[in-house]
CSV table of C-alpha atoms in Angstrom, one decimal:
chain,number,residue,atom,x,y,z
O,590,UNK,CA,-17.0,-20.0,-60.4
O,591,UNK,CA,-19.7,-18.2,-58.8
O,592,UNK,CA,-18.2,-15.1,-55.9
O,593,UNK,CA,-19.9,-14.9,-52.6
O,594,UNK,CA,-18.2,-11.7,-50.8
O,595,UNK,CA,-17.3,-12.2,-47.6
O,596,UNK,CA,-19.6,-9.4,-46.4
O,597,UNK,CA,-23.2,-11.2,-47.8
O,598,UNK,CA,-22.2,-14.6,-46.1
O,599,UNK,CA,-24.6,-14.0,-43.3
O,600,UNK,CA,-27.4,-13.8,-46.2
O,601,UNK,CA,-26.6,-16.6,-48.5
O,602,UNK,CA,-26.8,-20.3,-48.0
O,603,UNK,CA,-23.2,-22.3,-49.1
O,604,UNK,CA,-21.5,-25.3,-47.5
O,605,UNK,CA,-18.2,-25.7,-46.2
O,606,UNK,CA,-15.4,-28.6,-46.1
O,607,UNK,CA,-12.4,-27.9,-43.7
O,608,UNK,CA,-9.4,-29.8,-45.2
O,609,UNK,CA,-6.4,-29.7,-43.1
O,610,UNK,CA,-4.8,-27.2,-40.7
O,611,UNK,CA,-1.2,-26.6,-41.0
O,612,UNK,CA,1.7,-24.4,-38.9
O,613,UNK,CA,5.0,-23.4,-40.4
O,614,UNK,CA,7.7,-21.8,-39.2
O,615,UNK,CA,10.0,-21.0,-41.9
O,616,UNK,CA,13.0,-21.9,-40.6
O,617,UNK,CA,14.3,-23.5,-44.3
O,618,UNK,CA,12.8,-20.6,-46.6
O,619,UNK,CA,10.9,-17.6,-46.4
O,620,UNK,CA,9.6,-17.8,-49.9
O,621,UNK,CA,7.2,-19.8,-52.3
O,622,UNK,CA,5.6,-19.3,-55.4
O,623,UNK,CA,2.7,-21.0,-57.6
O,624,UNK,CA,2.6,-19.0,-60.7
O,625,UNK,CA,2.1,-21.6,-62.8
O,626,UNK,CA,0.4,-24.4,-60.7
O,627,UNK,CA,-2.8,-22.3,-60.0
O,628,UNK,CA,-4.3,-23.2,-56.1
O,629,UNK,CA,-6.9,-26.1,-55.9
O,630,UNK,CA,-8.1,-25.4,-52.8
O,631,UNK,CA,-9.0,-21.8,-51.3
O,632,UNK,CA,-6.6,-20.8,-48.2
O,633,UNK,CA,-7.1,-18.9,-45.0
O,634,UNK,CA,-3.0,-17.5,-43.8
O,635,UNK,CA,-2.8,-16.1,-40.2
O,636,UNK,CA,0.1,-14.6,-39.6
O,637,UNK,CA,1.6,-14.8,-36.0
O,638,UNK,CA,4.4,-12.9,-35.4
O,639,UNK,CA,5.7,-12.3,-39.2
O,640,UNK,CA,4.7,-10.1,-42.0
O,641,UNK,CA,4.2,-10.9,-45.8
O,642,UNK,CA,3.9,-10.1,-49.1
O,643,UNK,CA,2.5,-11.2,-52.3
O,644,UNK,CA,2.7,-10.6,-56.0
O,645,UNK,CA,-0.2,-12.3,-58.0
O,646,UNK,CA,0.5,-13.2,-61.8
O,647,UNK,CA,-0.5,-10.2,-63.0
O,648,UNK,CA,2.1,-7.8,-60.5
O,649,UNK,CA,-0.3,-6.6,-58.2
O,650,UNK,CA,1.2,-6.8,-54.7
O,651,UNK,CA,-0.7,-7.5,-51.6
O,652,UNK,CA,1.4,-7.3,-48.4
O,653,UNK,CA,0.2,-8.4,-44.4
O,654,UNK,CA,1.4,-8.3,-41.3
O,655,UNK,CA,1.3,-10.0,-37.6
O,656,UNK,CA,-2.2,-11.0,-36.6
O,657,UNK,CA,-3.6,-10.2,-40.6
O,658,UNK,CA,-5.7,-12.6,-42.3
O,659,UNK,CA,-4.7,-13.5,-45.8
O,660,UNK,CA,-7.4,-15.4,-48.1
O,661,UNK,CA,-5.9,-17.0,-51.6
O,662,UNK,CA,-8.9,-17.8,-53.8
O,663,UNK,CA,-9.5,-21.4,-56.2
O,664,UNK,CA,-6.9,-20.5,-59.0
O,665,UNK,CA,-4.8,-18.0,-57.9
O,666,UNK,CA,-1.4,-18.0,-58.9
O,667,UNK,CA,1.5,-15.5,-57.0
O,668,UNK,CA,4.3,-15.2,-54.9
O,669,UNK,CA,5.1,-14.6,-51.5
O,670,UNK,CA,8.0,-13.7,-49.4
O,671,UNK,CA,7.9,-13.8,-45.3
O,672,UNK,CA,9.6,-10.9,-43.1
O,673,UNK,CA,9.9,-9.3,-40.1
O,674,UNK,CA,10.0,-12.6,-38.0
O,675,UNK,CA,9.5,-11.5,-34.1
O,676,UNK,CA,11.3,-14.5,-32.8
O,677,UNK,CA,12.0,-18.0,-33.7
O,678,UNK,CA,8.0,-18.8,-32.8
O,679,UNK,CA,7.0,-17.1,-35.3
O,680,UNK,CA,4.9,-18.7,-37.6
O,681,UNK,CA,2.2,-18.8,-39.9
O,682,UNK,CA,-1.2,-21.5,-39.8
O,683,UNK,CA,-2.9,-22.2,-43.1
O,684,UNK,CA,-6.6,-23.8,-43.2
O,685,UNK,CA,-7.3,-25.6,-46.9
O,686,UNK,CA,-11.0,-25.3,-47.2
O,687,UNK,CA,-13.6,-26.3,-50.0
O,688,UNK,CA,-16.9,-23.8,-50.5
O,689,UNK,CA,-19.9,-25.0,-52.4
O,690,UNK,CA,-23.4,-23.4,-53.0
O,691,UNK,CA,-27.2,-25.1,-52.3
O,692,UNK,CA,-26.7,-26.7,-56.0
O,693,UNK,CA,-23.1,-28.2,-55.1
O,694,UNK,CA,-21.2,-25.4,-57.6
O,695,UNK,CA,-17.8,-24.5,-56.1
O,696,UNK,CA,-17.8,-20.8,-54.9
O,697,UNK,CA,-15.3,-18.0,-54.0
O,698,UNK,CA,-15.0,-15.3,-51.8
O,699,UNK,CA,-13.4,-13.5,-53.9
O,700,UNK,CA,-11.5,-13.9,-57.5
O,701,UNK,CA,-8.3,-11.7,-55.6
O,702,UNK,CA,-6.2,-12.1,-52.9
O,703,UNK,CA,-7.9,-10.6,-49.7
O,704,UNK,CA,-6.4,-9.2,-46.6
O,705,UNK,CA,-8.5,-9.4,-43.3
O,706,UNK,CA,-6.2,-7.0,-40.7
O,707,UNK,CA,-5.8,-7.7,-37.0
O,708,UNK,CA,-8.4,-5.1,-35.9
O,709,UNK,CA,-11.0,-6.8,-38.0
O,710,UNK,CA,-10.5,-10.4,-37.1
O,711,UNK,CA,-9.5,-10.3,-33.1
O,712,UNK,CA,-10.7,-13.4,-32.7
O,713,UNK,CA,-8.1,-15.0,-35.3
O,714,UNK,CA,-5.4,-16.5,-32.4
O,715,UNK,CA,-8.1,-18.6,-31.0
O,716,UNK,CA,-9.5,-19.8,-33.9
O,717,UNK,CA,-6.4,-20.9,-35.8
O,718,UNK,CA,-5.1,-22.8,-33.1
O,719,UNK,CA,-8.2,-24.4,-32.5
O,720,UNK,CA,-8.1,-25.5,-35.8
O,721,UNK,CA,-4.6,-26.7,-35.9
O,722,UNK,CA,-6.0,-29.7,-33.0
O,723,UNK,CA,-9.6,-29.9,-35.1
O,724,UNK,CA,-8.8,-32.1,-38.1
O,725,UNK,CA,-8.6,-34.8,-35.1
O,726,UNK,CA,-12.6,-34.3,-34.1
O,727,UNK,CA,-15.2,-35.5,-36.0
O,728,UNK,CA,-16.0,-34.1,-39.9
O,729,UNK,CA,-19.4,-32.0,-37.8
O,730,UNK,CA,-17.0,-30.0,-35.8
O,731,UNK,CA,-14.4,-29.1,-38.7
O,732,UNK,CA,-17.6,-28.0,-40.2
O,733,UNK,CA,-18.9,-26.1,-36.9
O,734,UNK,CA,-15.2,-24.4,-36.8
O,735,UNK,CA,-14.5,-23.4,-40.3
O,736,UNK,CA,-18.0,-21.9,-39.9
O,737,UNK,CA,-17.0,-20.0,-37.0
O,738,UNK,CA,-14.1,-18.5,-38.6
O,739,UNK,CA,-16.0,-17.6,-41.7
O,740,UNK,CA,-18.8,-15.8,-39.4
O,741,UNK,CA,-15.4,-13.9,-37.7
O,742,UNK,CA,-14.8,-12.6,-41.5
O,743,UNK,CA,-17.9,-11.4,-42.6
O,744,UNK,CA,-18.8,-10.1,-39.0
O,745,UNK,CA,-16.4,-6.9,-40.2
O,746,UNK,CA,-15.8,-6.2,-36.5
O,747,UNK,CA,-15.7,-2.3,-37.4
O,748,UNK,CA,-19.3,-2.8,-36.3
O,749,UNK,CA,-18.8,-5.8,-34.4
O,750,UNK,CA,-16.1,-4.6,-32.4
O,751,UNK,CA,-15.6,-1.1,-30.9
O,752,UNK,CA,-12.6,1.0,-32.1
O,753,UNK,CA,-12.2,2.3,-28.5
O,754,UNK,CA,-10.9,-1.9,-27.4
O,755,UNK,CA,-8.8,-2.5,-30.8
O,756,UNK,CA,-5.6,-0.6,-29.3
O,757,UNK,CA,-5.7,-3.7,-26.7
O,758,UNK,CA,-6.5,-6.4,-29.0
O,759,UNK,CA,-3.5,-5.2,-30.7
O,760,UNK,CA,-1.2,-4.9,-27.6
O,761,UNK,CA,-2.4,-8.3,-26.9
O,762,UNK,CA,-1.6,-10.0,-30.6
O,763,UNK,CA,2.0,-8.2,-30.6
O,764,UNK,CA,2.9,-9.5,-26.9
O,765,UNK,CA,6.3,-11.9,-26.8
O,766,UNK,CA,6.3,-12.3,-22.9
O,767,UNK,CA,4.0,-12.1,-20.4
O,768,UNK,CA,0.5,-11.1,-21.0
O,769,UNK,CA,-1.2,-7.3,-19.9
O,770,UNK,CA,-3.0,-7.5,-17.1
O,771,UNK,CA,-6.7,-6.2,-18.0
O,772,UNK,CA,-6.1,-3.0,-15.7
O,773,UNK,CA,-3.0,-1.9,-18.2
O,774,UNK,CA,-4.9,-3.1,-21.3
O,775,UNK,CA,-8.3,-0.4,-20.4
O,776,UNK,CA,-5.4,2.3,-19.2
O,777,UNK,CA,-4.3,1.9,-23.1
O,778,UNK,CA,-7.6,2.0,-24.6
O,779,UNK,CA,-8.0,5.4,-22.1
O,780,UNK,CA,-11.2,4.0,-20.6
O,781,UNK,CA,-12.2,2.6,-17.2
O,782,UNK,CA,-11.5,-1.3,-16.2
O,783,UNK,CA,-15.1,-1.1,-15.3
O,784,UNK,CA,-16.0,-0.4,-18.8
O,785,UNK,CA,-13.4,-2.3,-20.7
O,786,UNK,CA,-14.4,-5.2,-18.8
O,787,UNK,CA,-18.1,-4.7,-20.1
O,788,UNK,CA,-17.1,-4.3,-23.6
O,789,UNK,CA,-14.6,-6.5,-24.1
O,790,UNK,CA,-17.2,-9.4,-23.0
O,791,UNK,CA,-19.5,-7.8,-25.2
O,792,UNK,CA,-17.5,-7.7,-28.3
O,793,UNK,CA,-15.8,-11.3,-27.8
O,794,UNK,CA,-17.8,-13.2,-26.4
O,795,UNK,CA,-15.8,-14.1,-22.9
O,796,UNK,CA,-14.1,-12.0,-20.4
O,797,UNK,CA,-10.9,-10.0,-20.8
O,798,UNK,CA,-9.4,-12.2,-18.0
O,799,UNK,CA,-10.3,-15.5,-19.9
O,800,UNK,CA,-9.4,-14.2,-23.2
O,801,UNK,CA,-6.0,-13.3,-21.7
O,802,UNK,CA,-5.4,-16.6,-19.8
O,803,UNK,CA,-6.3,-18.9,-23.2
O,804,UNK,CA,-3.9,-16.6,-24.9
O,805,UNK,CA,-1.2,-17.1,-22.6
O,806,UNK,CA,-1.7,-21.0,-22.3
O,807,UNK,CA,-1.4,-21.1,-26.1
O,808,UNK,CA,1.4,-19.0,-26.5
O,809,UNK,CA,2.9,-21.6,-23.6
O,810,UNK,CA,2.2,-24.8,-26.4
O,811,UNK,CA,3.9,-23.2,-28.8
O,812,UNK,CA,7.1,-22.7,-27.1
O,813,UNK,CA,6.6,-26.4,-25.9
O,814,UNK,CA,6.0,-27.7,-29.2
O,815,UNK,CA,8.9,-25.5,-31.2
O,816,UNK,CA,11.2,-24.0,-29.0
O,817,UNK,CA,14.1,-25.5,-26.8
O,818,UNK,CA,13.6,-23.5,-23.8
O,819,UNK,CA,13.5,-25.0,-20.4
O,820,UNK,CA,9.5,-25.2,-18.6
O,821,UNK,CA,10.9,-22.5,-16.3
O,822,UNK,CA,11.9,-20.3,-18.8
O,823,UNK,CA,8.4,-20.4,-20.3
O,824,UNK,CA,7.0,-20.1,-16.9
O,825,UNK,CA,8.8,-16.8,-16.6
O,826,UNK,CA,8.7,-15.6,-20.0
O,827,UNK,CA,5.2,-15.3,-20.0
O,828,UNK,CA,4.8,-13.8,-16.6
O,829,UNK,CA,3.3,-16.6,-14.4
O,830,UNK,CA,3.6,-16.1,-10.5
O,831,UNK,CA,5.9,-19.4,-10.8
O,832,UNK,CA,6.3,-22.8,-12.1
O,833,UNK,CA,3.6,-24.6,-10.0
O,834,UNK,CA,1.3,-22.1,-10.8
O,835,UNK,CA,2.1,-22.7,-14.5
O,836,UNK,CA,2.7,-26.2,-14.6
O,837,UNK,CA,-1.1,-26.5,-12.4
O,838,UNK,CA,-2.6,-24.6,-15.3
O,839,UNK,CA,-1.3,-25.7,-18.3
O,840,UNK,CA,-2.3,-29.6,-17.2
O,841,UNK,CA,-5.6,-28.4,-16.5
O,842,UNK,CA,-6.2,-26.8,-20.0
O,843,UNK,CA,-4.4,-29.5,-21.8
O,844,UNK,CA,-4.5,-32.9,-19.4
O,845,UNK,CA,-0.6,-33.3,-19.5
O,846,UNK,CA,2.0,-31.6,-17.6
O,847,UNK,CA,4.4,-29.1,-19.5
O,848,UNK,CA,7.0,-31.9,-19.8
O,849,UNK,CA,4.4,-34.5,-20.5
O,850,UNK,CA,2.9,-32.3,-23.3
O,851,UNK,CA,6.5,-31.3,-24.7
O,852,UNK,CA,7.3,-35.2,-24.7
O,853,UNK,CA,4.1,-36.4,-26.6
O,854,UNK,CA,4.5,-33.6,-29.2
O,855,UNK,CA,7.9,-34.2,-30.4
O,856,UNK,CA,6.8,-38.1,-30.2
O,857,UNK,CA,4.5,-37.2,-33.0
C-alpha cells in the first residue's frame, strides 16, 4: 500500500469514500482490541470529553486526549483503553473511510497510528458531528465532507491557525456548561475582543459568536439524544437566558422543538 502523509495531501491527487459515522459512549466497556483481526478500513477517532490510549502489536503506545484526533491505518492491529470520562456525555465519533490513488490503488496516510491534537484540528467538533447526520445526504456530500476534514488535517493549523487563539479553542473544547462569551475567550488569549474577533474569523472561517452558538446547540443534541436531563436543565446548563430563548433556537437550527427532537431520536 502506497503512504500519502497527511502533510503532501494538498499536492497529490487521491479519492475518498466516507463509510459510516458512528458515536459511542462507553457505558458497557472502556476497552477493545484487534490484534489479530488487522483493520479493513482506515479510521478517524475524535475524542469528546475522554482520553485514550493505545498499544499497537508491536508495544508501542500511543495515548490522546479530549478534542485529539486519532487516525488507525488499513492493517493496523492494537489495543485501546478509554479514560478520564468528563461526564456521562462523553463520547467518542469514529468515521470508516476508504482512500484510493488516480490508478484506483488503496493508499495510507500513514503505516502508524497518528495523533492529530486539539490545537491542530480546532475545527474537529463541527466536523464530526456533521458527519455523524451525513451518511443520510447523498454519496457527493459524504465525499465533500470527508474531504473537508481531510483538508482540516493536512492544513497543520500551527500555520493555519495562530498560537495566540488556541488557549480559547481549548477553553472552548473543555467547556461542560455554558459556553464563554467571546469577551472572556480574547481576555484568555490576553488580546483585544477587537482583535480576537478579527482573527478568529480569519483562522475559522466564521465568527467567534457563530462558532460559539453552533457549539452550544450541539452540545444541547447531545444531552437530548443521551442524557435523561429535563429541557430546562439543558437550558440552564449551558447558560441560555431561559427556556424560550433555548427552545426558539434549537427549533430553528434543527426544525423540531427540544422535546420534539428528544422524541424522534430515541424513536430511532
Amino acid at each position: 500500500m502506497e503512504i500519502y502523509p497527511v502533510d503532501t495531501l494538498s499536492e497529490r491527487e487521491f479519492g475518498v469514500n466516507f463509510i459510516n459515522a458512528l458515536a459511542q459512549y462507553w457505558r458497557t466497556t472502556r476497552s477493545f482490541q484487534c490484534i489479530g483481526l488487522p483493520k479493513k478500513q482506515h479510521l478517524l477517532l475524535y475524542l469528546d470529553g475522554c482520553s485514550i490510549s493505545y498499544t499497537d502489536k508491536s508495544g508501542r503506545r500511543i495515548s490522546a486526549g479530549s478534542g485529539d484526533v486519532v487516525y488507525t491505518p488499513v492493517g493496523s492491529e492494537y489495543r485501546a483503553v478509554l479514560s478520564d470520562f468528563r461526564d456521562n456525555c462523553s463520547h467518542t465519533v469514529g468515521i470508516n473511510f476508504s482512500l484510493y490513488g488516480d490508478a484506483g490503488e488503496e493508499i495510507a496516510l500513514s503505516d502508524k497510528i497518528l495523533v492529530f491534537r486539539q490545537a491542530e484540528v480546532p475545527s474537529a467538533p463541527i466536523l464530526f458531528r456533521r458527519a455523524l447526520s451525513v451518511s443520510e445526504r447523498s454519496p457527493l456530500e459524504r465525499r465533500i465532507l470527508m474531504l473537508e476534514i481531510l483538508n482540516s488535517l493536512c492544513s497543520h493549523p500551527r500555520a493555519s491557525v495562530p498560537s495566540v487563539i488556541q488557549p480559547a479553542l481549548r477553553r472552548l473544547s473543555e467547556a461542560t456548561g455554558a459556553i464563554p462569551t467571546v469577551a472572556s475567550l480574547a481576555y484568555e488569549c490576553h488580546i483585544s475582543e477587537v482583535y480576537f474577533r478579527r482573527i478568529f474569523k480569519e483562522s475559522m472561517g466564521e465568527a467567534p459568536a457563530v462558532y460559539c452558538k453552533r457549539l452550544r446547540l450541539e452540545r444541547a443534541r447531545d444531552y437530548l439524544t443521551y442524557g435523561d436531563i429535563s429541557v430546562g436543565e439543558i437550558s440552564e446548563l449551558l447558560g441560555y437566558a431561559s427556556v424560550s430563548h433555548f427552545i426558539k433556537e434549537f427549533g430553528l437550527a434543527y426544525g423540531a422543538s427540544p422535546l420534539r427532537y428528544r422524541k424522534m431520536t430515541s424513536e430511532q
